[in-house]
Short mmCIF file of C-alpha atoms in Angstrom, two decimals:
data_model
loop_
_atom_site.label_atom_id
_atom_site.label_comp_id
_atom_site.label_asym_id
_atom_site.label_seq_id
_atom_site.Cartn_x
_atom_site.Cartn_y
_atom_site.Cartn_z
CA UNK A 352 -0.17 0.03 -0.16
CA UNK A 353 1.43 3.63 -0.66
CA UNK A 354 1.39 5.94 2.05
CA UNK A 355 -1.35 8.52 2.25
CA UNK A 356 -2.50 10.95 4.90
CA UNK A 357 -5.53 13.07 5.31
CA UNK A 358 -3.81 16.42 6.84
CA UNK A 359 -5.13 19.63 8.47
CA UNK A 360 -4.97 22.93 6.52
CA UNK A 361 -2.58 24.44 8.88
CA UNK A 362 -0.52 21.10 9.24
CA UNK A 363 3.06 21.81 10.21
CA UNK A 364 5.90 21.85 7.73
CA UNK A 365 9.12 20.53 7.89
CA UNK A 366 7.68 16.94 9.33
CA UNK A 367 6.24 17.87 12.78
CA UNK A 368 2.58 16.20 13.04
CA UNK A 369 -0.56 17.60 13.99
CA UNK A 370 -1.93 16.64 17.78
CA UNK A 371 -2.30 12.89 17.79
CA UNK A 372 -0.51 12.55 14.30
CA UNK A 373 2.71 10.00 13.76
CA UNK A 374 4.40 7.96 11.61
CA UNK A 375 1.99 4.53 12.07
CA UNK A 376 4.21 1.62 10.85
CA UNK A 377 7.22 0.47 8.62
CA UNK A 378 8.07 0.47 5.15
CA UNK A 379 4.90 1.09 2.52
CA UNK A 380 2.37 1.16 5.27
CA UNK A 381 0.06 4.13 5.97
CA UNK A 382 1.06 7.28 7.01
CA UNK A 383 -1.61 8.74 9.15
CA UNK A 384 -2.47 12.14 10.32
CA UNK A 385 -6.37 12.94 11.84
CA UNK A 386 -8.09 15.91 9.90
CA UNK A 387 -8.22 19.10 11.10
CA UNK A 388 -10.13 21.14 8.32
CA UNK A 389 -9.74 25.16 8.49
CA UNK A 390 -12.18 27.53 7.37
CA UNK A 391 -11.20 30.38 5.13
CA UNK A 392 -10.99 33.57 6.35
CA UNK A 393 -10.85 37.17 5.38
CA UNK A 394 -7.15 37.46 4.82
CA UNK A 395 -6.96 34.22 3.04
CA UNK A 396 -8.98 36.03 0.42
CA UNK A 397 -8.87 38.62 -2.46
CA UNK A 398 -11.32 41.83 -2.39
CA UNK A 399 -13.99 39.37 -4.10
CA UNK A 400 -13.80 37.04 -1.65
CA UNK A 401 -11.91 34.28 -3.66
CA UNK A 402 -9.30 32.56 -1.67
CA UNK A 403 -5.85 33.29 -3.21
CA UNK A 404 -4.12 30.65 -5.23
CA UNK A 405 -1.02 31.35 -3.11
CA UNK A 406 -2.77 30.38 -0.07
CA UNK A 407 -4.01 27.27 -1.41
CA UNK A 408 -0.29 26.52 -2.53
CA UNK A 409 1.01 27.12 0.54
CA UNK A 410 -1.88 24.42 2.36
CA UNK A 411 -0.73 21.92 -0.61
CA UNK A 412 3.03 22.34 0.40
CA UNK A 413 2.46 21.72 3.92
CA UNK A 414 0.48 18.74 3.48
CA UNK A 415 3.34 16.99 1.40
CA UNK A 416 6.05 18.69 3.24
CA UNK A 417 4.53 16.30 6.20
CA UNK A 418 3.82 13.28 4.61
CA UNK A 419 7.16 13.07 2.71
CA UNK A 420 9.07 13.96 5.43
CA UNK A 421 7.53 11.51 7.55
CA UNK A 422 8.25 8.81 4.72
CA UNK A 423 11.97 9.64 4.61
CA UNK A 424 12.32 9.10 8.56
CA UNK A 425 10.39 5.79 8.62
CA UNK A 426 13.73 3.74 8.43
CA UNK A 427 16.67 3.71 11.21
CA UNK A 428 19.46 5.94 10.02
CA UNK A 429 20.11 9.38 9.82
CA UNK A 430 17.24 11.94 10.29
CA UNK A 431 16.29 14.17 7.79
CA UNK A 432 14.10 16.81 6.47
CA UNK A 433 11.98 16.61 2.96
CA UNK A 434 12.95 19.92 1.16
CA UNK A 435 10.45 20.80 -2.12
CA UNK A 436 12.04 20.51 -5.45
CA UNK A 437 9.27 20.83 -7.70
CA UNK A 438 5.69 21.27 -8.26
CA UNK A 439 4.18 19.87 -11.72
CA UNK A 440 1.33 21.92 -13.24
CA UNK A 441 -1.80 22.24 -11.01
CA UNK A 442 -4.87 23.98 -12.40
CA UNK A 443 -7.42 25.46 -10.02
CA UNK A 444 -10.61 23.44 -10.92
CA UNK A 445 -13.10 25.53 -9.18
CA UNK A 446 -12.69 28.97 -6.95
CA UNK A 447 -12.69 28.28 -2.84
CA UNK A 448 -14.32 31.47 -0.96
CA UNK A 449 -14.29 33.03 2.26
CA UNK A 450 -16.29 31.01 4.88
CA UNK A 451 -15.87 27.61 2.86
CA UNK A 452 -13.34 24.71 4.49
CA UNK A 453 -10.40 23.25 2.89
CA UNK A 454 -9.70 19.74 3.30
CA UNK A 455 -6.50 18.92 2.09
CA UNK A 456 -5.44 15.00 1.44
CA UNK A 457 -1.78 13.58 0.57
CA UNK A 458 -0.61 10.15 -0.77
CA UNK A 459 3.03 9.68 -1.90
CA UNK A 460 2.81 7.88 -5.37
CA UNK A 461 6.33 6.99 -6.37
CA UNK A 462 9.87 7.12 -4.67
CA UNK A 463 13.73 7.41 -6.83
CA UNK A 464 16.51 6.58 -4.94
CA UNK A 465 16.81 10.00 -3.96
CA UNK A 466 13.48 11.80 -4.56
CA UNK A 467 9.72 11.24 -3.47
CA UNK A 468 6.69 12.27 -5.27
CA UNK A 469 3.54 13.18 -3.46
CA UNK A 470 0.07 13.85 -4.81
CA UNK A 471 -2.05 16.39 -3.04
CA UNK A 472 -5.85 16.99 -3.21
CA UNK A 473 -7.80 19.98 -1.89
CA UNK A 474 -11.63 19.95 -1.12
CA UNK A 475 -13.91 22.57 -0.72
CA UNK A 476 -16.76 22.18 1.70
CA UNK A 477 -19.57 24.51 1.96
CA UNK A 478 -20.65 24.35 5.38
CA UNK A 479 -23.96 25.63 5.10
CA UNK A 480 -25.21 23.41 2.48
CA UNK A 481 -22.85 20.33 2.78
CA UNK A 482 -21.46 20.69 -1.06
CA UNK A 483 -17.86 19.41 -1.24
CA UNK A 484 -15.80 20.07 -4.46
CA UNK A 485 -12.45 19.47 -5.54
CA UNK A 486 -10.63 22.39 -5.94
CA UNK A 487 -7.30 21.37 -6.56
CA UNK A 488 -4.56 18.37 -7.47
CA UNK A 489 -0.85 18.63 -7.63
CA UNK A 490 1.78 16.82 -7.78
CA UNK A 491 4.99 17.75 -5.82
CA UNK A 492 8.95 16.27 -5.71
CA UNK A 493 10.34 16.51 -2.87
CA UNK A 494 14.34 15.50 -1.63
CA UNK A 495 15.23 14.45 1.83
CA UNK A 496 17.98 16.77 3.12
CA UNK A 497 20.13 15.48 6.35
CA UNK A 498 19.53 17.55 9.48
CA UNK A 499 23.27 17.80 10.14
CA UNK A 500 24.09 18.42 6.80
CA UNK A 501 21.54 20.30 4.78
CA UNK A 502 23.44 20.14 1.57
CA UNK A 503 23.47 16.18 1.86
CA UNK A 504 20.73 14.34 -0.09
CA UNK A 505 19.82 11.14 1.43
CA UNK A 506 18.51 7.97 0.16
CA UNK A 507 14.55 7.29 0.00
CA UNK A 508 13.18 4.23 1.80
CA UNK A 509 11.16 2.69 -1.38
CA UNK A 510 7.58 2.16 -0.97
CA UNK A 511 5.78 -0.84 -2.07
CA UNK A 512 3.38 -0.79 -5.20
CA UNK A 513 0.21 -2.84 -5.54
CA UNK A 514 0.82 -3.25 -9.25
CA UNK A 515 4.28 -3.09 -11.30
CA UNK A 516 3.05 -0.71 -13.66
CA UNK A 517 2.88 2.02 -11.05
CA UNK A 518 6.27 1.84 -10.03
CA UNK A 519 6.86 1.72 -14.41
CA UNK A 520 4.65 4.57 -14.92
CA UNK A 521 6.29 6.59 -12.02
CA UNK A 522 9.82 6.27 -13.40
CA UNK A 523 8.54 7.84 -16.28
CA UNK A 524 7.02 10.96 -14.60
CA UNK A 525 10.46 10.70 -12.99
CA UNK A 526 12.70 10.86 -15.73
CA UNK A 527 10.21 13.38 -17.73
CA UNK A 528 10.20 16.23 -14.62
CA UNK A 529 13.93 15.77 -13.99
CA UNK A 530 14.54 16.46 -18.11
CA UNK A 531 12.25 19.71 -17.72
CA UNK A 532 14.30 20.98 -14.99
CA UNK A 533 17.22 21.16 -16.59
CA UNK A 534 15.84 22.96 -19.33
CA UNK A 535 14.69 25.44 -17.12
CA UNK A 536 18.23 26.18 -15.92
CA UNK A 537 19.28 28.38 -19.19
CA UNK A 538 16.79 31.17 -18.17
CA UNK A 539 18.42 31.70 -14.66
CA UNK A 540 20.28 34.77 -15.70
CA UNK A 541 17.33 36.75 -17.20
CA UNK A 542 16.17 39.56 -15.08
CA UNK A 543 13.15 41.84 -15.01
CA UNK A 544 14.14 45.17 -15.33
CA UNK A 545 12.31 49.02 -14.93
CA UNK A 546 11.55 50.89 -17.55
CA UNK A 547 10.17 54.46 -17.15
CA UNK A 548 7.06 56.06 -17.97
CA UNK A 549 5.84 52.67 -19.78
CA UNK A 550 2.89 52.66 -22.37
CA UNK A 551 -0.48 50.54 -21.05
CA UNK A 552 -0.59 46.76 -22.15
CA UNK A 553 2.95 46.16 -22.43
CA UNK A 554 4.93 43.94 -20.05
CA UNK A 555 6.68 47.15 -18.35
CA UNK A 556 3.63 48.47 -17.66
CA UNK A 557 2.61 45.83 -15.52
CA UNK A 558 5.70 44.44 -14.55
CA UNK A 559 6.29 44.02 -10.82
CA UNK A 560 8.71 43.12 -7.72
CA UNK A 561 8.47 42.16 -4.27
CA UNK A 562 11.61 42.60 -1.88
CA UNK A 563 11.19 40.20 1.17
CA UNK A 564 13.74 39.80 4.12
CA UNK A 565 13.19 36.33 5.08
CA UNK A 566 12.92 35.70 8.89
CA UNK A 567 12.62 32.86 11.53
CA UNK A 568 8.59 32.47 10.71
CA UNK A 569 9.25 31.88 6.85
CA UNK A 570 12.04 28.63 7.84
CA UNK A 571 12.03 25.22 8.98
CA UNK A 572 13.46 24.55 12.16
CA UNK A 573 16.69 24.03 10.08
CA UNK A 574 16.96 27.40 8.67
CA UNK A 575 15.53 27.35 5.38
CA UNK A 576 12.71 28.65 3.43
CA UNK A 577 9.56 27.10 3.48
CA UNK A 578 8.52 26.35 -0.21
CA UNK A 579 4.95 27.02 0.31
CA UNK A 580 5.96 30.66 1.83
CA UNK A 581 7.74 30.87 -1.57
CA UNK A 582 4.78 29.86 -3.61
CA UNK A 583 2.40 32.20 -1.82
CA UNK A 584 4.70 35.69 -2.63
CA UNK A 585 5.29 34.12 -6.14
CA UNK A 586 1.46 33.98 -6.43
CA UNK A 587 1.03 37.23 -4.93
CA UNK A 588 3.69 39.43 -7.45
CA UNK A 589 1.76 37.22 -10.32
CA UNK A 590 -1.48 38.43 -9.37
CA UNK A 591 -0.34 42.02 -8.97
CA UNK A 592 1.31 41.83 -12.47
CA UNK A 593 -2.46 40.21 -13.82
CA UNK A 594 -4.69 43.09 -12.11
CA UNK A 595 -2.43 46.11 -13.25
CA UNK A 596 -2.65 44.60 -16.71
CA UNK A 597 -7.05 44.06 -17.22
CA UNK A 598 -7.81 46.51 -13.79
CA UNK A 599 -10.35 43.74 -12.88
CA UNK A 600 -10.99 41.36 -10.27
CA UNK A 601 -8.56 38.61 -11.46
CA UNK A 602 -7.62 34.87 -9.84
CA UNK A 603 -5.35 31.78 -10.64
CA UNK A 604 -6.16 29.46 -13.18
CA UNK A 605 -3.36 27.34 -13.11
CA UNK A 606 0.36 27.05 -12.20
CA UNK A 607 2.99 25.35 -14.68
CA UNK A 608 5.97 23.60 -13.14
CA UNK A 609 7.50 25.46 -10.39
CA UNK A 610 11.16 24.73 -10.13
CA UNK A 611 13.09 25.13 -7.47
CA UNK A 612 16.91 25.65 -8.25
CA UNK A 613 18.15 26.09 -4.55
CA UNK A 614 17.69 26.75 -1.01
CA UNK A 615 16.89 30.24 0.48
CA UNK A 616 18.61 30.67 3.75
CA UNK A 617 17.22 32.24 6.85
CA UNK A 618 18.29 36.29 6.66
CA UNK A 619 18.44 36.32 2.65
CA UNK A 620 16.77 39.20 1.17
CA UNK A 621 14.99 37.87 -1.91
CA UNK A 622 13.43 39.34 -4.79
CA UNK A 623 10.25 38.11 -6.35
CA UNK A 624 9.66 39.40 -9.75
CA UNK A 625 6.82 39.34 -12.45
CA UNK A 626 6.10 39.74 -15.84
CA UNK A 627 3.56 39.21 -18.18
CA UNK A 628 4.63 36.99 -21.23
CA UNK A 629 1.24 36.09 -23.12
CA UNK A 630 -2.45 36.76 -23.61
CA UNK A 631 -5.10 34.70 -25.09
CA UNK A 632 -8.69 36.24 -25.40
CA UNK A 633 -9.49 35.18 -21.62
CA UNK A 634 -6.13 33.98 -19.95
CA UNK A 635 -2.78 35.55 -19.16
CA UNK A 636 0.73 33.98 -18.40
CA UNK A 637 2.49 35.43 -15.74
CA UNK A 638 6.11 34.68 -15.57
CA UNK A 639 7.61 34.79 -12.21
CA UNK A 640 11.42 34.81 -10.67
CA UNK A 641 12.70 34.33 -7.50
CA UNK A 642 16.38 35.76 -6.76
CA UNK A 643 18.27 35.39 -2.95
CA UNK A 644 20.78 37.75 -2.28
CA UNK A 645 22.61 36.34 1.11
CA UNK A 646 23.31 39.89 2.49
CA UNK A 647 24.89 38.65 5.85
CA UNK A 648 27.31 35.81 3.67
CA UNK A 649 29.87 38.12 1.79
CA UNK A 650 31.25 34.95 0.16
CA UNK A 651 28.05 34.10 -1.96
CA UNK A 652 26.60 36.03 -5.10
CA UNK A 653 23.25 36.98 -6.03
CA UNK A 654 21.47 33.56 -7.38
CA UNK A 655 18.10 32.33 -8.68
CA UNK A 656 16.14 30.45 -6.21
CA UNK A 657 12.96 29.39 -7.73
CA UNK A 658 10.81 29.90 -11.18
CA UNK A 659 7.72 29.33 -12.65
CA UNK A 660 4.64 30.44 -14.95
CA UNK A 661 1.28 31.44 -13.82
CA UNK A 662 -1.88 31.89 -15.38
CA UNK A 663 -4.81 34.39 -14.58
CA UNK A 664 -8.28 35.14 -16.04
CA UNK A 665 -10.10 38.33 -15.70
CA UNK A 666 -13.91 38.30 -13.62
CA UNK A 667 -16.45 40.32 -13.53
CA UNK A 668 -18.20 41.29 -10.18
CA UNK A 669 -21.15 38.08 -10.60
CA UNK A 670 -17.70 36.04 -11.09
CA UNK A 671 -17.94 35.49 -15.30
CA UNK A 672 -15.21 35.64 -17.36
CA UNK A 673 -14.24 38.52 -19.21
CA UNK A 674 -11.82 39.33 -22.31
CA UNK A 675 -8.06 40.14 -21.25
CA UNK A 676 -6.94 43.33 -22.82
CA UNK A 677 -3.93 42.01 -25.44
CA UNK A 678 -0.47 42.31 -24.48
CA UNK A 679 1.74 44.64 -26.73
CA UNK A 680 5.29 42.96 -26.86
CA UNK A 681 7.77 45.57 -27.70
CA UNK A 682 11.34 44.37 -27.50
CA UNK A 683 12.49 41.14 -29.29
CA UNK A 684 13.05 39.19 -25.89
CA UNK A 685 9.31 40.07 -25.19
CA UNK A 686 8.16 38.89 -28.87
CA UNK A 687 9.98 35.62 -28.54
CA UNK A 688 8.52 34.94 -24.89
CA UNK A 689 5.15 35.81 -26.00
CA UNK A 690 5.50 32.77 -28.67
CA UNK A 691 6.51 30.58 -26.33
CA UNK A 692 3.82 31.16 -23.86
CA UNK A 693 1.45 30.67 -26.75
CA UNK A 694 3.47 27.38 -27.89
CA UNK A 695 2.22 26.60 -24.09
CA UNK A 696 -0.93 27.83 -24.43
CA UNK A 697 -2.00 26.02 -27.65
CA UNK A 698 -0.23 22.61 -25.88
CA UNK A 699 -2.33 23.00 -23.04
CA UNK A 700 -5.44 24.06 -24.59
CA UNK A 701 -4.89 20.67 -27.44
CA UNK A 702 -4.18 18.51 -24.03
CA UNK A 703 -7.46 19.43 -22.18
CA UNK A 704 -9.66 18.76 -25.50
CA UNK A 705 -8.34 15.67 -25.80
CA UNK A 706 -7.00 13.17 -29.06
CA UNK A 707 -9.61 14.15 -32.04
CA UNK A 708 -11.67 11.71 -32.95
CA UNK A 709 -10.62 9.53 -36.06
CA UNK A 710 -13.12 10.40 -38.96
CA UNK A 711 -14.79 7.35 -41.05
#
């Protein structure tokens, strides 16, 4: 049986269990944690009452961190904490609103020698009507880092698969994400530069940055930032870019793969930069880059810590989808990024529509 757990929305990252929780078996046995649903409050949402995508991403990462850290410490040996390495594309299937209750469940679906794949589902519940709906499904990859030396990656205890096909399918997913992570590194030198007096609907007009000093509350007990904290900040910046571009209520529609290139330590100053890369009739793609500056460590230079593409949609006051002002790329680099974004959009659109029916 593959390890699975239903986790509280306010679950503790870094492998700490909720009240009464804990590891309940040996290799491949069930990991469990009592359900502790959390109600969505006004500070979790935007002005229209829709819960921020970043808030949901933080819930998802906390759930993944708990179950993967438990699993990686399920055998005798060097203790470790599971660190987030990558989040696969996740779609926001249905909006969650203030007053609804979030339920988060997680399951380990594959392990390689040095990584853990976790599937996380988020359900929202209207406690007045009892209606439940699936809002998110996400796949995350974690690596176990030694508590004695956080730069040392440990081996992952294997799981027992009920079918051989599960292991083979998981290995294919592992190899695919490994290749995609390598392909993102070429963008690591790219930075977002401010432009004076930009014109409306241009990339420069809506691009935004947020500077954040990493404090103890952002970090695990071992001094590096929770992946969920980083994702929440990334979504916040992407939302600002989208709102500046269309000047309406906006919500997160999906997040393309988020790649964590390097750890961010306590005391770093991080700059989260976002810029519009592509617009379709009803959606906007925003690239978000996270750079870390270890200001208290003169031996290390500023470095790229994470990157991702967020997709937003514009909504009316009634919650209906609105047309998006078309982006006007100006430079050659902006035009190139626009075409790349268009390619991702068309590829995902074709995937959602499925294969065409064969003609008789």
